Short mmCIF file of N, CA and C in Angstrom, two decimals:
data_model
loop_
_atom_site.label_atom_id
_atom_site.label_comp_id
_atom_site.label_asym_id
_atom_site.label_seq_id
_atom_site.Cartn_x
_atom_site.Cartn_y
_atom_site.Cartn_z
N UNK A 1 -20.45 77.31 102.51
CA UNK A 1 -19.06 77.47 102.89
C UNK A 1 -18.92 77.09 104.36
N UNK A 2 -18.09 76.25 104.72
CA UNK A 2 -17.34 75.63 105.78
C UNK A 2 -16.24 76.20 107.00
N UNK A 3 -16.49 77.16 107.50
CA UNK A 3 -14.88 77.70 108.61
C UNK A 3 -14.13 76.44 108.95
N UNK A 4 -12.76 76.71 108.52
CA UNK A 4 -12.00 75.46 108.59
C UNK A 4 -10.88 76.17 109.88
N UNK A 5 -10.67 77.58 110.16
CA UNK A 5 -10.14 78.02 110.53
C UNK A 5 -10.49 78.89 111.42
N UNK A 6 -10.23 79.85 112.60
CA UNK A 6 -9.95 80.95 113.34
C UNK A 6 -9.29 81.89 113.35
N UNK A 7 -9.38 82.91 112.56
CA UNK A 7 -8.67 83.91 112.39
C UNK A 7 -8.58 85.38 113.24
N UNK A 8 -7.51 85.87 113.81
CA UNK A 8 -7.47 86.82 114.37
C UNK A 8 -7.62 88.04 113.81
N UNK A 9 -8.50 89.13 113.92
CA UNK A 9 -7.97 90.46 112.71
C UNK A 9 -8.11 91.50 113.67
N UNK A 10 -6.50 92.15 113.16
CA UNK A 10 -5.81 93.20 114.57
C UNK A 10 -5.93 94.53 114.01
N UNK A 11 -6.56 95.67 114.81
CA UNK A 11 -6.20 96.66 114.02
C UNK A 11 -5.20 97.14 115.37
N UNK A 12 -3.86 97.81 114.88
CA UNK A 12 -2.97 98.45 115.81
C UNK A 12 -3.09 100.04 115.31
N UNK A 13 -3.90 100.61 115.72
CA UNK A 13 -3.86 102.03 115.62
C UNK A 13 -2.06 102.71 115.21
N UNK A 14 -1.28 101.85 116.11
CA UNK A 14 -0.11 102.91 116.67
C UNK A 14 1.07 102.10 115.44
N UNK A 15 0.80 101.41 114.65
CA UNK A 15 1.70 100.85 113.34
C UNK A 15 2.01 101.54 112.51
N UNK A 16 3.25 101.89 112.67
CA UNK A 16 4.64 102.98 111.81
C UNK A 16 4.37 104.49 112.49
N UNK A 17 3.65 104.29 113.78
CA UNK A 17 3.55 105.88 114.35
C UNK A 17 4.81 106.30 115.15
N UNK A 18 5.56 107.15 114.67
CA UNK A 18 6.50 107.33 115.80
C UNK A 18 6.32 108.13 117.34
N UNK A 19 6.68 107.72 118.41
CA UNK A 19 6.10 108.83 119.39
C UNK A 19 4.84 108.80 119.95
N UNK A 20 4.20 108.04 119.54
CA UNK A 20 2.82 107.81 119.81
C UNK A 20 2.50 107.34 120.77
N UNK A 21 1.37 107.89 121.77
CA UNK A 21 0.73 106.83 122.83
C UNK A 21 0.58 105.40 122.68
N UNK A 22 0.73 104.47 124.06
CA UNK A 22 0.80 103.53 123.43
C UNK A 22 -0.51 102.81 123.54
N UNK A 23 -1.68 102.90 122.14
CA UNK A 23 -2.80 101.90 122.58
C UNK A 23 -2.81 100.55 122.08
N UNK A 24 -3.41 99.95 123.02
CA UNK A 24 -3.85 98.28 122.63
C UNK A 24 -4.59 98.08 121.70
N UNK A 25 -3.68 97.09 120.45
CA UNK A 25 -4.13 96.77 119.42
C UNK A 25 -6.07 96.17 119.38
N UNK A 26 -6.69 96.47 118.48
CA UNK A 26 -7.77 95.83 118.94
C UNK A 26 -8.05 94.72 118.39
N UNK A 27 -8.34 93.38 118.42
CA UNK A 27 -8.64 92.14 118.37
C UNK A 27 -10.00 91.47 118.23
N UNK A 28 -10.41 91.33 117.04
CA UNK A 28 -11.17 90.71 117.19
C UNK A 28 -11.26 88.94 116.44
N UNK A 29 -12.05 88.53 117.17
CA UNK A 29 -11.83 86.69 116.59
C UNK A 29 -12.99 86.09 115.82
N UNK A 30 -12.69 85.40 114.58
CA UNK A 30 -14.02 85.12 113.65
C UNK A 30 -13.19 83.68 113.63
N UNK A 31 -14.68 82.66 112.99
CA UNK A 31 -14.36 81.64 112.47
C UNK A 31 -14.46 82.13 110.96
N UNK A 32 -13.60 81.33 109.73
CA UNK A 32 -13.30 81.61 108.39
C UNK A 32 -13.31 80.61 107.56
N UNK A 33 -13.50 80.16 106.24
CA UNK A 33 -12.95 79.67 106.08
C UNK A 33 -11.49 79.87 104.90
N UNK A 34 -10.66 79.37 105.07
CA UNK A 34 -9.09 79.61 104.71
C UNK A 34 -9.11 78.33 102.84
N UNK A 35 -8.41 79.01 102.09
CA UNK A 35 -8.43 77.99 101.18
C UNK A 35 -6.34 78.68 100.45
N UNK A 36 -5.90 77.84 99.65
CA UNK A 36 -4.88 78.62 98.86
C UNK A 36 -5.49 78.88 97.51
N UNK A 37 -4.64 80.27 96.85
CA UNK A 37 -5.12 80.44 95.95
C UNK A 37 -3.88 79.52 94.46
N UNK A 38 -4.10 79.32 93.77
CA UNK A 38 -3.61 78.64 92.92
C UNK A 38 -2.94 79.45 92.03
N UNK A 39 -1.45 79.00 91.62
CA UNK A 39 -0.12 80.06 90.97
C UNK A 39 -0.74 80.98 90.20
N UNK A 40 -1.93 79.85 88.77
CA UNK A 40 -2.06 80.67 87.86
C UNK A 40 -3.45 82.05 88.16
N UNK A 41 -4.07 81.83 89.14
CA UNK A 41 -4.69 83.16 89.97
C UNK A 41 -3.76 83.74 90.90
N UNK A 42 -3.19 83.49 91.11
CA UNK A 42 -2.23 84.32 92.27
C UNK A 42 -1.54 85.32 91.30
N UNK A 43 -1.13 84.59 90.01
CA UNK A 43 -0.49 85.65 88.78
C UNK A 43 -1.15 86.73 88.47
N UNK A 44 -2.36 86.41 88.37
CA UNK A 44 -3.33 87.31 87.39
C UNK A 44 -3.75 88.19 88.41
N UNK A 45 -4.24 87.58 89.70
CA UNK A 45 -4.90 88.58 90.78
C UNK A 45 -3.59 89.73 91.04
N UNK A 46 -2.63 88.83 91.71
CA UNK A 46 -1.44 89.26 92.55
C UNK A 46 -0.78 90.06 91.32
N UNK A 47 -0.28 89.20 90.89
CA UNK A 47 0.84 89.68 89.84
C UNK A 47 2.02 89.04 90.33
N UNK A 48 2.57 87.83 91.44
CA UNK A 48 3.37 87.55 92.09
C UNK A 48 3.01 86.10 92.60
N UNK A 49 4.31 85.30 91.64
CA UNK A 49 4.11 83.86 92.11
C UNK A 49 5.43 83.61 93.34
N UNK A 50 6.16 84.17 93.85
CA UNK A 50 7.09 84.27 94.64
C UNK A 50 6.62 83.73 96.02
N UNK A 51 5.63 85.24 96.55
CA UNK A 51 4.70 84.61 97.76
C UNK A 51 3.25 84.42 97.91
N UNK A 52 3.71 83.13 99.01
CA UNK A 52 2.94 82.22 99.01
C UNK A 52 1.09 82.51 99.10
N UNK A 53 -0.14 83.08 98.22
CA UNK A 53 -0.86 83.78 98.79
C UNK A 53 -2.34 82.70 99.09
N UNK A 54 -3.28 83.00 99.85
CA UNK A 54 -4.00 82.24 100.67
C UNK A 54 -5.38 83.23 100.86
N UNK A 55 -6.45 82.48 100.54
CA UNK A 55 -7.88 83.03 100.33
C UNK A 55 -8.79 83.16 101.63
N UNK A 56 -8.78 83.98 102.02
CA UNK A 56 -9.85 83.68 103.66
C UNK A 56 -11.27 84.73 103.05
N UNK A 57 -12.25 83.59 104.00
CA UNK A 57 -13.48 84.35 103.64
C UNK A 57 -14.26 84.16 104.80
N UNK A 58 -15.05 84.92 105.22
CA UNK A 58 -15.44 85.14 106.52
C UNK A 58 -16.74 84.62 106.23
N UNK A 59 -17.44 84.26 107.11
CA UNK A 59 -18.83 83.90 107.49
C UNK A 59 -20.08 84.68 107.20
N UNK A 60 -19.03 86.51 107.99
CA UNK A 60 -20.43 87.17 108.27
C UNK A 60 -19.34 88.58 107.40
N UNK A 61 -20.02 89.61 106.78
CA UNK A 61 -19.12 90.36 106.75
C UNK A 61 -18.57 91.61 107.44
N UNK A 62 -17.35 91.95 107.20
CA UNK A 62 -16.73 92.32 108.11
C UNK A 62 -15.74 93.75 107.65
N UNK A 63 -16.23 94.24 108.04
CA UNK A 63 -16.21 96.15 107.38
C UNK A 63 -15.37 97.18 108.53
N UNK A 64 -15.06 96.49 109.49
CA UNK A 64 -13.98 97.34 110.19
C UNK A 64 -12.36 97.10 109.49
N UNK A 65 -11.62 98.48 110.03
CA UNK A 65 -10.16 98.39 109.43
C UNK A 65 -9.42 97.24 109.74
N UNK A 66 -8.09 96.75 109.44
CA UNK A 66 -7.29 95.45 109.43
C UNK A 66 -6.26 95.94 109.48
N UNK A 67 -5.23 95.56 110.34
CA UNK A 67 -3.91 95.80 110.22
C UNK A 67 -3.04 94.84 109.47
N UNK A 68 -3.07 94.10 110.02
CA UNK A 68 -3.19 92.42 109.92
C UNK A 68 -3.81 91.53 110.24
N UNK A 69 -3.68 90.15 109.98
CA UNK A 69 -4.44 89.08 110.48
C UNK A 69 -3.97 87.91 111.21
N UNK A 70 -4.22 87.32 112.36
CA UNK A 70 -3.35 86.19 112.58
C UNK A 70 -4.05 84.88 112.76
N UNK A 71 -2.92 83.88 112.39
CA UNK A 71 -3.51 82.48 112.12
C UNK A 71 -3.13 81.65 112.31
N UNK A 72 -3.30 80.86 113.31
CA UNK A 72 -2.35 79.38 113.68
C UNK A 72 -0.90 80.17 114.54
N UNK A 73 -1.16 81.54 114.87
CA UNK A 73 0.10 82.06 115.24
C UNK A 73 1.06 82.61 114.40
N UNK A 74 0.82 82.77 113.13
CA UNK A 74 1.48 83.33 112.32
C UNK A 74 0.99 83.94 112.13
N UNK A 75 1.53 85.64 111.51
CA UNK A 75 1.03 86.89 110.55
C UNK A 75 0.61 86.83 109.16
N UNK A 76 -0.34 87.38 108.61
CA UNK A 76 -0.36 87.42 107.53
C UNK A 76 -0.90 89.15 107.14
N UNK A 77 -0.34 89.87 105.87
CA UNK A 77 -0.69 91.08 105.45
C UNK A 77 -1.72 90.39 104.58
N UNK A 78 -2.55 91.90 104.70
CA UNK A 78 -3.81 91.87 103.22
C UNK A 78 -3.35 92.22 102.24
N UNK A 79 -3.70 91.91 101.06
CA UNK A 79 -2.74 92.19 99.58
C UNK A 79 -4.33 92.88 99.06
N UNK A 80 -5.32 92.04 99.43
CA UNK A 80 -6.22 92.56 98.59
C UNK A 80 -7.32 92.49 99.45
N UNK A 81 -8.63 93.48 99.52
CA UNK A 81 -10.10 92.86 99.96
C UNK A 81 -11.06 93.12 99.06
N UNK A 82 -11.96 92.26 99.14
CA UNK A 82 -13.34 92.40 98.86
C UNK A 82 -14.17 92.59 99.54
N UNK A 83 -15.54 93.52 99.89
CA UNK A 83 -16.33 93.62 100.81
C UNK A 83 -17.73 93.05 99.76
N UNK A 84 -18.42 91.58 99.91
CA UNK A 84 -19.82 91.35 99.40
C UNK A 84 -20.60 92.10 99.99
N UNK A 85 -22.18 91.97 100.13
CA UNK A 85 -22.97 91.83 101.23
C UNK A 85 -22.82 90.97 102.21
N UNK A 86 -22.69 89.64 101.84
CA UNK A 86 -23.20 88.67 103.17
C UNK A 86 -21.77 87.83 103.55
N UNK A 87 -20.41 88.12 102.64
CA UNK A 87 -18.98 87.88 103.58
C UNK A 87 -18.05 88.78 103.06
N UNK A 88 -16.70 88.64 103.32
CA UNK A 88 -15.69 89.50 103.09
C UNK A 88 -14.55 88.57 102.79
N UNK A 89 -14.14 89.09 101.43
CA UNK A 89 -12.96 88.03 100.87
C UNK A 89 -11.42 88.43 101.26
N UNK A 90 -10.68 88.54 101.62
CA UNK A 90 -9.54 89.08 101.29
C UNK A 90 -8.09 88.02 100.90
N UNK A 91 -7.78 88.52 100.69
CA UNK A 91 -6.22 87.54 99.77
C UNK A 91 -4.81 88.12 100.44
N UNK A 92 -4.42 87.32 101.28
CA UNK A 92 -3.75 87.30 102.27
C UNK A 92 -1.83 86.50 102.26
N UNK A 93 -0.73 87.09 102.32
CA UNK A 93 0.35 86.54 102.15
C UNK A 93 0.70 86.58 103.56
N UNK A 94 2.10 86.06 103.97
CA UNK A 94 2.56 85.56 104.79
C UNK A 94 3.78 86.81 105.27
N UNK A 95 3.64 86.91 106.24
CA UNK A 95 4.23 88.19 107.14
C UNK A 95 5.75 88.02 106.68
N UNK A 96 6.45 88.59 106.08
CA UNK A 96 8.47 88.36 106.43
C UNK A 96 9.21 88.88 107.23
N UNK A 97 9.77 88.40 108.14
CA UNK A 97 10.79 88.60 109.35
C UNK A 97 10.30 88.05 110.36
#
């Protein structure tokens, strides 16, 4: 497997906390590689051909929490993960608003 991409993965402690101190999201940066997943798996996995969903798989694996992920500057939520031994799959849609 090939990293075609750089992916950001943020955990923000303080996401939907009201009142809360304010700490700095933590950041960390992997190379990945990024693929799309195809309607008729996006159906069966997802259950949802609406949005758009997208396969990232990491190099090394990767077992800390996720808030989100960012990519090329855009957001993306986790819909789904997998943790292997030797990478971490997760299935990833596209942030709205």
């Amino acid at each position: 497997m090939r990293a075609n991409v750089d992916a950001t993965f943020v955990y923000d402690k303080n996401k939907g906390l009201v009142g809360s101190k304010e700490i700095k999201p933590v950041e960390t940066k992997l190379s990945c590689n990024l693929t799309e997943l195809g309607a008729e798996k996006s159906n069966l996995i997802i259950g949802n051909l609406k949005d758009e969903t997208k396969v990232l798989r990491t190099l090394v694996p990767y077992r800390d929490e996720i808030t989100y992920i960012v990519i090329n500057d855009k957001r993306f939520n986790i819909t789904k993960r997998v943790n292997y031994d030797r990478t971490t799959t997760l299935y990833i849609t596209k942030q709205k608003g």
